[in-house]
Coordinates of C-alpha atoms in Angstrom, one line a residue:
M1 CA -2.6 1.3 -6.6
G2 CA -5.3 -1.3 -6.0
R3 CA -5.3 -3.4 -9.1
S4 CA -5.4 -6.7 -7.2
R5 CA -8.5 -8.8 -6.5
S6 CA -10.9 -8.2 -3.7
A7 CA -12.2 -10.5 -1.0
S8 CA -15.8 -11.4 -0.6
G9 CA -17.5 -10.1 2.5
K10 CA -21.0 -8.7 3.2
S11 CA -22.2 -6.5 5.9
G12 CA -25.7 -5.7 4.5
R13 CA -26.7 -4.4 1.1
R14 CA -27.1 -0.7 0.4
S15 CA -29.8 1.0 -1.5
A16 CA -29.4 1.0 -5.3
A17 CA -30.2 4.7 -5.3
V18 CA -26.8 5.6 -3.8
A19 CA -24.9 7.3 -6.7
A20 CA -21.2 7.3 -7.4
V21 CA -19.3 10.5 -6.8
E22 CA -17.2 11.9 -9.6
E23 CA -14.8 14.8 -9.4
P24 CA -11.7 15.9 -11.2
V25 CA -8.6 15.9 -9.1
D26 CA -5.0 16.6 -9.8
G27 CA -4.3 13.1 -11.0
G28 CA -7.3 12.7 -13.3
L29 CA -11.0 11.9 -12.8
A30 CA -11.7 10.5 -9.3
Q31 CA -14.7 8.2 -8.8
L32 CA -16.1 7.0 -5.5
V33 CA -18.2 4.0 -6.3
P34 CA -20.5 2.6 -3.7
D35 CA -20.1 -1.1 -2.7
P36 CA -23.5 -2.7 -3.2
D37 CA -22.7 -5.3 -0.5
R38 CA -21.5 -3.0 2.3
V39 CA -23.7 -0.2 3.4
R40 CA -21.0 2.6 3.9
A41 CA -18.2 1.2 1.8
W42 CA -16.7 2.8 -1.3
T43 CA -14.1 2.0 -4.0
L44 CA -11.9 4.9 -5.2
L45 CA -10.9 4.9 -8.8
I46 CA -8.7 7.4 -10.7
D47 CA -9.2 7.5 -14.4
G48 CA -10.8 4.1 -14.1
A49 CA -8.0 2.4 -12.2
P50 CA -9.0 1.0 -8.8
Q51 CA -7.0 2.7 -6.1
S52 CA -8.4 1.6 -2.8
H53 CA -11.5 0.4 -0.9
V54 CA -12.8 1.7 2.4
D55 CA -15.7 0.7 4.7
L56 CA -16.5 3.6 7.0
D57 CA -18.5 1.2 9.3
D58 CA -15.7 -1.4 9.5
P59 CA -12.3 0.2 8.8
A60 CA -10.5 -3.0 9.8
Y61 CA -12.0 -4.6 6.7
L62 CA -9.5 -4.7 3.8
S63 CA -10.9 -5.7 0.5
F64 CA -8.0 -5.5 -2.0
E65 CA -5.5 -8.3 -1.7
Y66 CA -2.4 -6.1 -1.6
Q67 CA -4.0 -4.0 1.2
R68 CA -4.7 -7.2 3.2
R69 CA -1.0 -8.1 2.8
L70 CA 0.0 -4.7 4.1
G71 CA -2.5 -5.2 6.9
H72 CA -0.6 -8.4 7.9
V73 CA 2.6 -6.3 8.1
I74 CA 0.8 -3.7 10.3
D75 CA -0.5 -6.5 12.5
L76 CA 2.9 -7.9 13.0
V77 CA 5.0 -4.7 13.4
A78 CA 4.3 -4.6 17.1
P79 CA 2.3 -6.6 19.8
P80 CA -1.4 -6.6 19.1
G81 CA -3.1 -3.3 20.0
K82 CA 0.1 -1.5 20.8
P83 CA 0.1 2.1 19.4
V84 CA 2.7 2.9 16.7
H85 CA 4.0 5.8 14.8
A86 CA 3.2 5.3 11.1
V87 CA 4.0 7.2 7.9
H88 CA 1.9 6.5 4.8
L89 CA 3.4 7.6 1.5
G90 CA 0.4 7.8 -0.8
G91 CA -3.1 8.4 0.6
G92 CA -5.8 7.1 -1.7
A93 CA -8.9 6.8 0.5
F94 CA -6.7 6.7 3.7
T95 CA -7.6 3.0 4.0
L96 CA -4.5 1.7 5.8
A97 CA -4.3 4.7 8.1
R98 CA -7.9 4.0 9.1
Y99 CA -6.9 0.3 9.6
V100 CA -4.1 1.3 11.9
A101 CA -6.4 3.6 13.9
A102 CA -9.0 0.8 14.3
T103 CA -6.6 -2.0 15.2
R104 CA -4.0 0.1 17.1
P105 CA -5.9 2.9 18.9
R106 CA -3.9 5.9 20.0
S107 CA -1.4 5.4 17.2
T108 CA 0.0 8.6 15.7
Q109 CA 0.1 8.7 11.9
Q110 CA 1.1 10.9 9.0
I111 CA -0.3 10.6 5.5
V112 CA 1.6 12.2 2.6
E113 CA -0.5 12.5 -0.5
R114 CA 0.6 14.7 -3.4
D115 CA -2.9 15.2 -4.9
A116 CA -4.4 18.0 -2.8
A117 CA -7.7 17.9 -4.6
L118 CA -8.0 14.2 -3.9
V119 CA -7.2 14.8 -0.2
Q120 CA -10.1 17.3 -0.1
L121 CA -12.5 14.9 -1.8
V122 CA -11.7 12.1 0.5
R123 CA -11.9 14.3 3.6
R124 CA -15.3 15.5 2.5
E125 CA -16.9 12.3 1.3
L126 CA -15.1 9.8 3.5
P127 CA -14.3 11.7 6.7
L128 CA -11.7 10.4 9.1
D129 CA -12.6 9.7 12.7
P130 CA -12.0 13.0 14.4
G131 CA -10.5 11.2 17.3
A132 CA -7.9 9.4 15.3
R133 CA -4.4 10.9 15.5
I134 CA -3.9 11.2 11.7
R135 CA -2.3 14.2 10.0
V136 CA -2.6 14.5 6.3
R137 CA -0.1 16.5 4.4
A138 CA -0.5 17.4 0.7
A139 CA 3.0 17.0 -0.6
D140 CA 5.3 14.9 -2.7
A141 CA 6.0 11.6 -1.0
R142 CA 9.8 12.1 -0.8
A143 CA 9.5 15.8 0.2
G144 CA 7.0 14.9 2.9
L145 CA 9.1 12.0 4.2
A146 CA 12.0 14.4 4.5
K147 CA 10.0 16.4 7.1
V148 CA 9.5 13.3 9.4
P149 CA 11.9 13.5 12.4
D150 CA 14.9 11.1 12.5
G151 CA 14.0 7.8 14.1
W152 CA 10.3 8.7 14.5
A153 CA 8.5 5.9 12.7
D154 CA 7.8 2.3 13.6
L155 CA 6.4 1.8 10.1
V156 CA 6.7 3.5 6.7
V157 CA 4.3 2.3 4.1
A158 CA 4.8 3.3 0.4
D159 CA 1.9 3.0 -1.9
V160 CA 2.4 5.7 -4.4
F161 CA 1.3 5.7 -8.0
S162 CA 1.0 8.5 -10.6
G163 CA -0.8 7.5 -13.7
A164 CA -0.7 3.9 -12.5
R165 CA 3.1 4.0 -12.2
T166 CA 5.4 4.4 -9.2
P167 CA 7.4 7.7 -9.8
A168 CA 11.1 7.1 -10.5
H169 CA 12.3 9.2 -7.5
L170 CA 10.6 6.7 -5.1
T171 CA 12.5 3.7 -6.4
S172 CA 16.1 4.5 -5.5
T173 CA 18.7 3.9 -2.8
E174 CA 18.6 7.6 -2.0
F175 CA 14.9 7.4 -1.4
L176 CA 15.5 4.4 0.9
D177 CA 18.1 6.4 2.8
E178 CA 15.3 8.8 3.7
V179 CA 13.1 5.9 4.7
R180 CA 15.8 4.5 7.0
R181 CA 16.5 7.9 8.5
A182 CA 12.8 8.3 9.4
L183 CA 12.5 4.8 10.9
K184 CA 13.4 3.7 14.4
P185 CA 16.2 1.1 14.5
S186 CA 13.5 -1.6 14.9
G187 CA 11.2 -0.1 12.3
V188 CA 9.7 -1.7 9.2
Y189 CA 9.4 -0.5 5.7
A190 CA 6.6 -1.9 3.5
A191 CA 6.0 -1.0 -0.2
N192 CA 3.3 -1.9 -2.7
L193 CA 5.1 -2.7 -6.0
A194 CA 3.5 -3.5 -9.3
D195 CA 5.1 -5.4 -12.2
G196 CA 4.7 -8.0 -14.9
P197 CA 6.8 -10.1 -17.1
P198 CA 9.8 -10.0 -17.3
L199 CA 9.8 -8.6 -13.7
A200 CA 12.8 -6.3 -14.2
H201 CA 11.3 -3.6 -12.0
L202 CA 10.5 -5.9 -9.2
R203 CA 14.0 -7.5 -9.3
G204 CA 15.6 -4.1 -9.3
Q205 CA 13.5 -3.0 -6.3
I206 CA 14.5 -6.1 -4.3
A207 CA 18.2 -5.4 -5.1
T208 CA 17.7 -1.8 -4.1
A209 CA 16.2 -2.7 -0.7
A210 CA 18.9 -5.3 -0.1
A211 CA 21.5 -2.6 -0.5
R212 CA 19.9 -0.7 2.4
F213 CA 18.2 -3.2 4.7
G214 CA 19.5 -6.4 6.4
E215 CA 16.2 -8.3 6.3
L216 CA 13.8 -8.6 3.4
A217 CA 10.6 -10.5 2.4
L218 CA 8.3 -10.4 -0.6
V219 CA 4.6 -11.3 -0.5
A220 CA 2.9 -12.0 -3.8
D221 CA 0.6 -14.2 -5.8
P222 CA 2.7 -17.2 -7.1
A223 CA 1.6 -16.4 -10.7
V224 CA 3.1 -12.9 -10.4
L225 CA 6.3 -14.2 -9.0
R226 CA 6.5 -16.7 -11.9
G227 CA 6.1 -13.8 -14.4
K228 CA 2.7 -15.2 -15.6
R229 CA 0.7 -12.0 -15.1
F230 CA 1.0 -8.4 -14.0
G231 CA 0.1 -7.8 -10.4
N232 CA 1.1 -6.4 -7.0
A233 CA 3.8 -7.6 -4.7
V234 CA 4.4 -6.3 -1.1
L235 CA 8.1 -5.8 -0.2
V236 CA 8.9 -5.8 3.5
A237 CA 12.3 -4.6 4.8
S238 CA 13.9 -4.0 8.2
D239 CA 17.2 -4.2 10.0
Q240 CA 15.7 -6.6 12.5
P241 CA 14.4 -10.1 11.9
L242 CA 11.0 -10.2 10.3
P243 CA 8.1 -12.4 11.6
L244 CA 8.4 -14.7 8.6
A245 CA 6.5 -17.7 9.9
E246 CA 3.4 -15.7 10.9
L247 CA 3.6 -13.6 7.7
T248 CA 3.7 -16.8 5.7
R249 CA 0.8 -18.3 7.5
R250 CA -1.4 -15.2 7.1
A251 CA -0.6 -14.8 3.4
A252 CA -1.3 -18.4 2.7
S253 CA -4.7 -18.2 4.4
D254 CA -5.9 -15.1 2.5
P255 CA -8.9 -15.6 0.1
H256 CA -6.3 -15.3 -2.7
P257 CA -3.3 -17.0 -1.2
G258 CA 0.1 -15.3 -1.4
R259 CA 3.6 -16.7 -1.2
V260 CA 6.4 -15.3 1.0
E261 CA 9.9 -15.3 -0.5
H262 CA 12.9 -14.5 1.6
G263 CA 16.6 -15.3 2.2
R264 CA 18.6 -17.0 -0.5
T265 CA 15.5 -17.7 -2.6
L266 CA 14.7 -14.0 -2.7
A267 CA 18.3 -13.0 -3.4
D268 CA 18.4 -15.4 -6.3
F269 CA 15.2 -14.0 -7.6
T270 CA 16.9 -10.7 -8.4
G271 CA 19.0 -12.4 -11.0
G272 CA 21.9 -10.1 -10.3
A273 CA 19.9 -6.9 -10.9
P274 CA 21.8 -3.9 -9.7
A275 CA 20.5 -1.5 -7.0
V276 CA 18.7 1.5 -8.5
T277 CA 20.1 5.0 -7.9
D278 CA 18.6 8.4 -8.5
A279 CA 20.7 8.8 -11.6
A280 CA 19.3 5.6 -13.2
A281 CA 15.8 5.5 -11.7
V282 CA 12.8 5.1 -14.0
P283 CA 9.1 4.8 -13.2
S284 CA 7.6 1.4 -12.7
P285 CA 6.0 -0.1 -15.9
A286 CA 2.5 0.8 -16.9
P287 CA 0.0 -2.0 -16.4
P288 CA -1.8 -3.4 -19.4
P289 CA -5.3 -2.2 -19.9
S290 CA -6.6 -5.7 -19.2
V291 CA -5.5 -5.4 -15.6
F292 CA -8.1 -2.7 -14.9
R293 CA -10.9 -4.5 -16.8
Q294 CA -10.3 -7.6 -14.7
A295 CA -10.2 -5.6 -11.5
R296 CA -13.5 -3.9 -12.2
A297 CA -15.1 -7.2 -13.1
Q298 CA -14.2 -8.9 -9.8

């Protein structure tokens, strides 16, 4: 769910005659809105909520701030250019899978996207590079993850929203057990989370990840971490040490700088919140309408 701010960047203006594409999908009304500053770039919205941005001419360009932070994780999960096995839970416009294919050629990837009509729309209007090793499966994220072989993935990225909320069954320790099963021992899990004051969902998700992974980091706008506004945070988890210094440097140098929390500070941030189980799981909170108005204005 791309509610976060976008970066500036121009690669030539497109004709004003290019029209938006609108089509009903399983999750609501999908819109592909042309980017006036980038000739073959589009923003995907579902029921008016920005989901993702993709530039077909430059798939390594990441516009939304949360996607740039996930891009940093992708860059650091293995040596530069090395192919990886990646699973993307939540498809959107396939932005991050395109990024992996562009920056790590010969990577093998799986996208799991529940909205079959959205998958068809994106495939038709924003086609994938036929040479990219990307398989798209129309299925529930957790059900699709269950089909990934044990220890297959170097990276699992979760960016799943239904009606602008993360479904409850993707917030629990049982879900993270499936993530760990699919990951290699050295693998990394990264999740796009969204929350606002009093940050109860975010604190619970950190506690849940801490119950299943040995190493954690959280990347977010300082205002979000202070509970000043609703926004996105990227959770990174692994059983191996994370590249904290480089992740911190990259997040700080973004157009909208982010802060990286880890270790004792991140543990204290949870405020003693318990890990979430399937029995107690609830969806993430709905964002206030002002979040989408601000996103469309930027």
